[in-house]
Amino acid sequence: NKGDNLTVIFDCCHSGSGTRDASLDVTGGARQSDRSVRGFKLKVEIPPTLDGEKWGSGHEERGSSIPAGFCHSRLRSHVMLAACSSKETAKEEAMKGRFTTALLEVLSAVGADRLTYTGLIQRIPILPEQNPQCEGLNQDRILFNSKVPSQNRQLFRVQMEDNRFVLRAGSAHGVTPGAVFSVYKDRDSAITDPGAEHSIGSLTASDPDAFSTRMIVTSGTPIFTIGEEAFALQTRAGEEEDLRIHVPFDEKLLCVFQAVAREMKNRTVSQQRIVLVDEATASLSVAFEDGVIVFNIRDPLAITHGFTQIPFRVKPTEDDVYSVVRAAAHYYWHLHRTSKERTLKDEVTVEAFKLVEISDEYDDDIEGNLLPDGPNRIVDGVADLVADDETAYGLKITNNMDTDLYLSAFFFDNSDFSITPYYQPATSAGRADPSVPAKQALTIGYGDGGVPAFKYYLREGQDLDIGFIKIFLSTEQVDLSHIRQLSPFNPGGRNAGIGKGKPKATWDTILIPIVQRKAK
C-alpha cells in the first residue's frame, strides 16, 4: 500500500503547482542571455501539447499540470517543495541551484527533525526573482515524518512600524481584540523554549485588520524592544472566542464543573474561554444518562437539520469530559468565525457534484478517473447527500472576480468535533501561487485540484448526520493549518473520507451544511 509520507522537491523553472506554462519558449532561445536561469538548450522544440492525453479531465479550468495525476494531484499523499512559483524561473550560481543551496543550509543549521515543511519554506531567505513554494495537505508535518507538532504552536512575525508593534496576522488568522501573545527574539527560541519565562515580552492585540494587528505591551508587563523582527505565540484568547456551554446543577455532573474549573485555571496557548450559560443561549449542553456523560447539541446550525445529540458518550471523569469540552471550544470557534466585511462570498460560486468513474481515463493507482455526474447538489445553500461509504463527491469553486484568491477548505464533523482539511493553499515566504486565479475555477475531489474525492458514511444506529464544509477565502496567503483537529472520541479519523492593481486586503468564509442520509 502507498503511504502519505512522500516528499517531492523540484529545483526547476515554473515548478510551483507542478504546472507547465505552454506559452514559454522552452527551446531556450529567448533566455540564453540570462545565465542564472536553470536549464539547457534543447535541439528539438517540445510541443506544448506533449502528454496531453495524460493531463486528465478538468485541466481546462486551472491550466496544465505535469502530469495532472502527480505534481498537482493527490496532495494528500505527498508534500511538494518547489524552487519558485508557476510563473517564475529557478536560478543558479556556480552550477548550483539557489533553492537547493538555501534548502541545504537551513536543514544543516536547524535539523530536519525540528522543522515542519511550512517552517522550512518560511526559513529560506528571500531569493531574487523567485518565491519557493510548499504544497500538500500535510505541509504542517515534521520533515520526512508523519508526526504533526502541537496544533497550538503557531508562530507569527512581529515587526515595528511607525514605532508601534505590528503582528503579521489578523482577523483572517483568528486574532481577536484582547488576545495575548508571548514574544521571542527569533523562531528557534519560540520552538525550543516556548514557555512565557523564556520570552522577551508580552503583547496584546489592540485592533486587528484582515492580515495584520496593531499590538500594545500587555498591561503589567515590562516594556521591551525587538530587532528587525521577532516571533509571537498566542497564550491567551481574546474577545469573541467563548464556548457557551450549559451544565445543569446536578451532583452527578460534578466532573463537568471540575473540568470547566480546570480550564479556567490552566488556560494555555490560544485556547478559547468556556462560559457557563443557560440552555437557551448555549452551543452545547451536558447531561448524565445511564451512568455516562452525553452531549446535546444546541447550536442552531445543526438542530435546524434535526441533529440534536453527539452519538458518543464518555465516562463521568474530569479528564474524559475535559478533552471533549476543549475540542468543542476549538470546533465552534472556527465553525462560526467569519469576516465582518462579507465582500468575497457573493463573488465565488460553489458547486458540489456526485462523481462517477470513467474507466478509460486513469488506472486505479493514479486515481484520476472521476467526472461530475448530474446537477449541483447544493440547493439553497445546503448539500443533501447519500452517506453509503461508496458514492464519491467533489466540489467546484469558481472565482468570478478579477482578483486572485487563496482558499482553505475544511470538513467540520458535528458528530465527533473533528476538523479535516479538504484543501490547503501553497505556502511561501514570499508570494505563493493563488488557489483560484481570477476568472478561473478550482476542483476538489476530481480534475487537477490535487485532492481525492470524499465519501460519507453513517455510524451504527444513525439515520442522519450533519457536518459542514467551511471555505476560507482571502486575497492574501493565510496559513490555517492549525484549524485541523482530531476527534476527542475517536482520534483515528471520521466519516468523511477524504488582477487590476492591488486588491483590497480582505477575507471571507462560505459555510455549507452537509446533510448525510441513509441510502434508500
XYZ file of N, CA and C in Angstrom, residues 133-285:
459
model
N 7.901 27.549 -3.035
C 6.543 27.175 -2.670
C 6.526 25.839 -1.936
N 5.512 25.660 -1.097
C 5.258 24.382 -0.443
C 3.795 24.045 -0.632
N 3.504 22.843 -1.145
C 2.129 22.425 -1.379
C 1.901 21.042 -0.794
N 0.670 20.796 -0.346
C 0.300 19.493 0.180
C -0.551 19.632 1.418
N -1.478 18.704 1.608
C -2.346 18.760 2.776
C -1.598 18.482 4.070
N -0.402 17.897 3.978
C 0.362 17.549 5.181
C 1.587 18.439 5.362
N 1.513 19.673 4.882
C 2.677 20.548 4.996
C 2.942 21.003 6.426
N 2.029 20.691 7.361
C 2.257 21.032 8.758
C 2.971 19.910 9.517
N 3.357 18.839 8.803
C 4.073 17.737 9.440
C 5.570 18.046 9.591
N 6.207 17.273 10.503
C 7.653 17.324 10.621
C 8.265 16.746 9.348
N 9.375 17.318 8.888
C 10.026 16.865 7.659
C 10.283 15.363 7.666
N 9.944 14.718 6.540
C 10.217 13.296 6.318
C 9.645 12.433 7.436
N 8.562 12.890 8.052
C 7.977 12.200 9.187
C 6.472 12.393 9.138
N 5.723 11.460 9.670
C 4.264 11.594 9.662
C 3.739 12.276 10.917
N 4.648 12.709 11.807
C 4.222 13.361 13.037
C 3.812 14.808 12.772
N 2.795 15.256 13.520
C 2.334 16.639 13.433
C 2.608 17.301 14.772
N 3.272 18.473 14.797
C 3.529 19.144 16.070
C 2.251 19.674 16.678
N 2.350 20.195 17.878
C 1.182 20.747 18.550
C 0.469 21.760 17.672
N -0.858 21.600 17.540
C -1.609 22.498 16.675
C -1.620 23.933 17.210
N -1.325 24.082 18.488
C -1.381 25.418 19.079
C -0.100 26.218 18.890
N 0.975 25.566 18.451
C 2.257 26.254 18.380
C 2.424 26.936 17.020
N 1.593 27.928 16.758
C 1.657 28.666 15.504
C 2.322 30.013 15.755
N 3.400 30.269 15.026
C 4.183 31.482 15.223
C 3.821 32.538 14.186
N 3.827 33.794 14.630
C 3.589 34.916 13.733
C 4.725 35.929 13.895
N 5.074 36.571 12.784
C 6.116 37.599 12.839
C 5.600 38.852 13.528
N 6.483 39.513 14.239
C 6.205 40.822 14.838
C 7.260 41.788 14.328
N 6.848 42.953 13.863
C 7.768 43.971 13.370
C 7.359 45.332 13.908
N 8.280 46.285 13.826
C 7.985 47.657 14.232
C 7.580 48.458 13.005
N 6.519 49.227 13.147
C 6.020 50.055 12.051
C 5.550 51.377 12.650
N 6.229 52.478 12.298
C 5.924 53.795 12.887
C 5.998 53.738 14.410
N 7.047 53.041 14.912
C 7.300 52.927 16.351
C 6.197 52.182 17.094
N 5.472 51.338 16.378
C 4.429 50.523 17.000
C 4.650 49.060 16.628
N 4.286 48.181 17.566
C 4.371 46.749 17.292
C 3.235 46.344 16.345
N 3.589 45.585 15.312
C 2.581 45.088 14.379
C 2.764 43.577 14.226
N 1.699 42.831 14.472
C 1.686 41.383 14.296
C 1.270 41.071 12.863
N 2.042 40.240 12.163
C 1.732 39.898 10.771
C 0.690 38.777 10.702
N -0.392 39.000 11.400
C -1.564 38.126 11.368
C -2.743 38.954 11.843
N -3.922 38.651 11.311
C -5.086 39.450 11.670
C -6.333 38.597 11.854
N -7.479 39.215 11.617
C -8.741 38.520 11.854
C -8.890 37.289 10.973
N -8.276 37.290 9.783
C -8.341 36.112 8.918
C -7.660 34.917 9.569
N -6.656 35.153 10.398
C -5.942 34.086 11.094
C -6.636 33.684 12.388
N -7.649 34.452 12.801
C -8.352 34.166 14.040
C -7.970 35.057 15.196
N -7.189 36.102 14.944
C -6.783 37.025 16.004
C -7.960 37.939 16.349
N -8.257 38.088 17.625
C -9.337 38.958 18.083
C -8.789 39.958 19.093
N -9.483 41.091 19.298
C -9.018 42.071 20.281
C -8.863 41.439 21.663
N -7.784 41.785 22.327
C -7.549 41.267 23.667
C -6.727 39.999 23.722
N -6.466 39.362 22.586
C -5.628 38.160 22.578
C -4.216 38.519 23.016
N -3.595 37.662 23.811
C -2.269 37.932 24.376
C -1.246 36.994 23.741
N -0.074 37.549 23.414
C 0.999 36.796 22.769
C 2.304 36.961 23.535
N 3.025 35.855 23.698
C 4.405 35.920 24.184
C 5.315 36.154 22.987
N 6.311 37.019 23.148
C 7.193 37.399 22.042
C 8.591 36.837 22.287
N 9.192 36.275 21.225
C 10.521 35.673 21.306
C 11.438 36.345 20.294
N 12.729 36.378 20.606
C 13.661 37.116 19.766
C 13.825 36.491 18.388
N 13.634 35.177 18.286
C 13.728 34.514 16.991
C 12.861 33.258 16.991
N 12.746 32.637 15.830
C 11.889 31.465 15.680
C 12.382 30.289 16.533
N 13.704 30.109 16.582
C 14.253 28.985 17.333
C 13.932 29.076 18.820
N 13.983 30.261 19.376
C 13.685 30.441 20.801
C 12.248 30.040 21.112
N 11.339 30.376 20.211
C 9.934 30.054 20.433
C 9.678 28.556 20.355
N 10.461 27.857 19.508
C 10.263 26.421 19.335
C 10.908 25.626 20.460
N 12.134 25.993 20.836
C 12.864 25.223 21.847
C 12.478 25.592 23.269
N 12.131 26.868 23.510
C 11.762 27.322 24.855
C 10.461 28.118 24.793
N 9.328 27.429 24.554
C 8.067 28.149 24.334
C 7.438 28.731 25.589
N 7.966 28.432 26.756
C 7.377 28.959 27.969
C 7.483 30.471 28.057
N 6.512 31.086 28.724
C 6.490 32.546 28.833
C 7.732 33.082 29.532
N 8.334 32.263 30.413
C 9.518 32.740 31.145
C 10.712 32.930 30.233
N 10.699 32.350 29.046
C 11.804 32.482 28.105
C 11.544 33.564 27.047
N 10.406 34.203 27.104
C 10.083 35.233 26.118
C 10.739 36.553 26.495
N 10.764 37.468 25.521
C 11.354 38.787 25.792
C 10.286 39.810 26.164
N 9.016 39.440 26.051
C 7.955 40.362 26.397
C 6.591 39.799 26.040
N 5.568 40.578 26.324
C 4.189 40.166 26.070
C 3.434 41.289 25.386
N 2.647 40.936 24.356
C 1.853 41.920 23.617
C 0.387 41.503 23.595
N -0.483 42.499 23.551
C -1.924 42.272 23.487
C -2.484 42.871 22.205
N -3.344 42.108 21.534
C -3.948 42.588 20.287
C -4.864 43.763 20.567
N -4.664 44.838 19.805
C -5.449 46.046 20.002
C -6.524 46.212 18.939
N -6.118 46.180 17.677
C -7.061 46.485 16.598
C -6.729 45.634 15.371
N -7.264 44.400 15.279
C -6.925 43.530 14.150
C -7.521 44.020 12.828
N -6.689 44.085 11.790
C -7.162 44.229 10.427
C -7.278 42.821 9.842
N -7.485 42.721 8.539
C -7.651 41.407 7.929
C -6.416 40.539 8.093
N -5.204 41.123 7.833
C -3.993 40.317 7.812
C -2.883 40.852 8.721
N -3.167 41.842 9.516
C -2.190 42.356 10.478
C -2.938 42.937 11.670
N -2.197 43.096 12.778
C -2.829 43.570 14.007
C -1.898 44.528 14.726
N -2.431 45.681 15.099
C -1.666 46.601 15.930
C -1.662 46.066 17.361
N -0.459 46.060 17.974
C -0.278 45.455 19.288
C 0.199 46.484 20.302
N -0.122 46.234 21.564
C 0.369 47.063 22.659
C 1.001 46.149 23.702
N 1.948 46.688 24.465
C 2.562 45.908 25.527
C 1.493 45.538 26.547
N 1.439 44.276 26.912
C 0.416 43.790 27.837
C 0.509 44.509 29.174
N -0.633 44.927 29.664
C -0.689 45.663 30.925
C -0.017 44.880 32.051
N 0.837 45.578 32.812
C 1.512 44.956 33.948
C 2.769 44.208 33.596
N 3.190 44.270 32.321
C 4.426 43.592 31.903
C 5.450 44.631 31.468
N 6.744 44.304 31.522
C 7.798 45.274 31.200
C 7.779 45.701 29.735
N 8.203 46.934 29.486
C 8.386 47.422 28.117
C 9.645 46.770 27.541
N 9.642 46.450 26.258
C 10.785 45.781 25.639
C 10.928 46.262 24.203
N 12.034 45.913 23.591
C 12.277 46.276 22.196
C 12.610 45.012 21.410
N 12.490 45.092 20.080
C 12.836 43.968 19.217
C 13.760 44.461 18.117
N 14.411 43.524 17.428
C 15.264 43.877 16.313
C 14.431 44.071 15.055
N 14.957 43.613 13.937
C 14.236 43.755 12.674
C 12.900 43.029 12.713
N 12.853 41.885 13.385
C 11.619 41.154 13.566
C 11.755 40.242 14.767
N 10.616 39.808 15.290
C 10.564 38.822 16.368
C 9.399 37.887 16.042
N 9.154 36.916 16.929
C 8.084 35.953 16.670
C 7.184 35.835 17.891
N 5.888 35.725 17.640
C 4.899 35.724 18.715
C 4.100 34.431 18.720
N 3.759 33.976 19.930
C 2.991 32.761 20.149
C 1.809 33.122 21.042
N 0.590 32.834 20.596
C -0.580 33.224 21.375
C -0.677 32.407 22.652
N -0.936 33.105 23.760
C -1.030 32.451 25.065
C -2.373 32.667 25.746
N -3.155 33.617 25.272
C -4.468 33.864 25.858
C -5.472 34.208 24.756
N -6.681 33.711 24.909
C -7.727 34.017 23.944
C -8.179 35.457 24.094
N -8.695 36.002 22.997
C -9.227 37.353 23.027
C -10.733 37.347 23.161
N -11.340 38.444 22.786
C -12.791 38.559 22.836
C -13.430 37.671 21.768
N -14.685 37.355 21.934
C -15.497 36.641 20.947
C -15.104 35.180 20.787
N -14.240 34.653 21.660
C -13.767 33.292 21.478
C -14.348 32.326 22.514
N -15.507 32.629 23.076
C -16.072 31.827 24.145
C -16.845 30.624 23.617
N -16.730 29.487 24.317
C -17.654 28.370 24.124
C -18.749 28.513 25.169
N -19.957 28.602 24.700
C -21.097 28.767 25.599
C -21.688 27.385 25.860
N -21.569 26.934 27.099
C -21.974 25.578 27.451
C -22.960 25.607 28.621
N -23.961 24.725 28.569
C -24.957 24.626 29.638
C -24.724 23.344 30.437
N -24.583 23.490 31.772
C -24.410 22.344 32.661
C -25.438 22.455 33.781
N -26.431 21.577 33.822
C -27.437 21.622 34.895
C -26.786 21.413 36.260
N -27.402 21.973 37.295
C -26.883 21.789 38.650
C -27.301 20.413 39.154
N -26.378 19.463 39.009
C -26.626 18.074 39.374
C -25.305 17.517 39.902
N -25.336 16.918 41.081
C -24.089 16.414 41.663
C -23.458 15.319 40.794
N -24.262 14.673 39.959
C -23.710 13.662 39.059
C -22.846 14.287 37.961
N -22.968 15.614 37.793
C -22.185 16.328 36.784
C -21.019 17.083 37.407
N -20.626 16.676 38.616
C -19.522 17.336 39.303
C -18.255 17.306 38.457
N -18.033 16.196 37.735
C -16.832 16.080 36.903
C -16.801 17.142 35.814
N -17.966 17.559 35.325
C -18.034 18.589 34.295
C -17.621 19.939 34.878
N -18.153 20.267 36.060
C -17.773 21.524 36.706
C -16.275 21.535 37.029
N -15.740 20.377 37.420
C -14.308 20.294 37.703
C -13.488 20.523 36.430
N -13.975 19.989 35.303
C -13.269 20.178 34.032
C -13.278 21.640 33.618
N -14.421 22.307 33.798
C -14.517 23.720 33.452
C -13.622 24.556 34.363
N -13.616 24.247 35.646
C -12.758 24.984 36.584
C -11.287 24.777 36.248
N -10.935 23.565 35.856
C -9.556 23.274 35.457
C -9.146 24.099 34.250
N -10.063 24.228 33.304
C -9.763 25.014 32.107
C -9.575 26.480 32.455
N -10.426 27.004 33.307
C -10.326 28.415 33.688
C -9.013 28.709 34.419
N -8.515 27.722 35.150
C -7.286 27.918 35.925
C -6.044 27.724 35.075
N -6.100 26.785 34.135
C -4.898 26.402 33.394
C -4.993 26.696 31.912
N -5.704 27.716 31.504
C -5.842 28.030 30.085
C -4.478 28.314 29.476
N -4.162 27.618 28.372
C -2.846 27.766 27.756
C -2.985 28.314 26.352
N -2.003 28.006 25.515
C -1.833 28.640 24.217
C -3.115 28.701 23.395
N -3.555 29.892 23.076
C -4.632 30.207 22.129
C -5.916 29.430 22.366
N -6.154 28.988 23.600
C -7.400 28.272 23.859
C -8.534 29.253 24.090
N -9.718 28.842 23.660
C -10.883 29.671 23.830
C -11.420 29.546 25.271
N -12.125 30.567 25.689
C -12.698 30.533 27.021
C -13.988 29.730 27.022
N -14.330 29.177 28.184
C -15.566 28.428 28.346
C -16.446 29.181 29.327
N -17.671 29.447 28.915
C -18.597 30.229 29.729
C -19.843 29.405 29.987
N -20.253 29.316 31.245
C -21.482 28.607 31.608
C -22.677 29.529 31.409
N -23.669 29.069 30.639
C -24.851 29.879 30.322
C -26.093 29.010 30.458
N -27.251 29.646 30.308
C -28.488 28.856 30.337
C -28.645 28.116 29.007
N -29.508 27.124 28.985
C -29.614 26.235 27.827
C -30.047 26.963 26.564
N -30.828 28.012 26.700
C -31.359 28.714 25.526
C -30.277 29.400 24.713
N -29.174 29.781 25.346
C -28.118 30.506 24.636
C -26.852 29.675 24.461
N -26.900 28.393 24.799
C -25.723 27.537 24.732
C -25.530 26.941 23.346
N -24.280 26.591 23.020
C -23.976 25.808 21.825
C -23.952 24.325 22.139
N -23.666 23.999 23.413
C -23.530 22.614 23.835
C -24.114 22.470 25.231
N -24.841 21.376 25.445
C -25.422 21.097 26.754
C -24.972 19.721 27.205
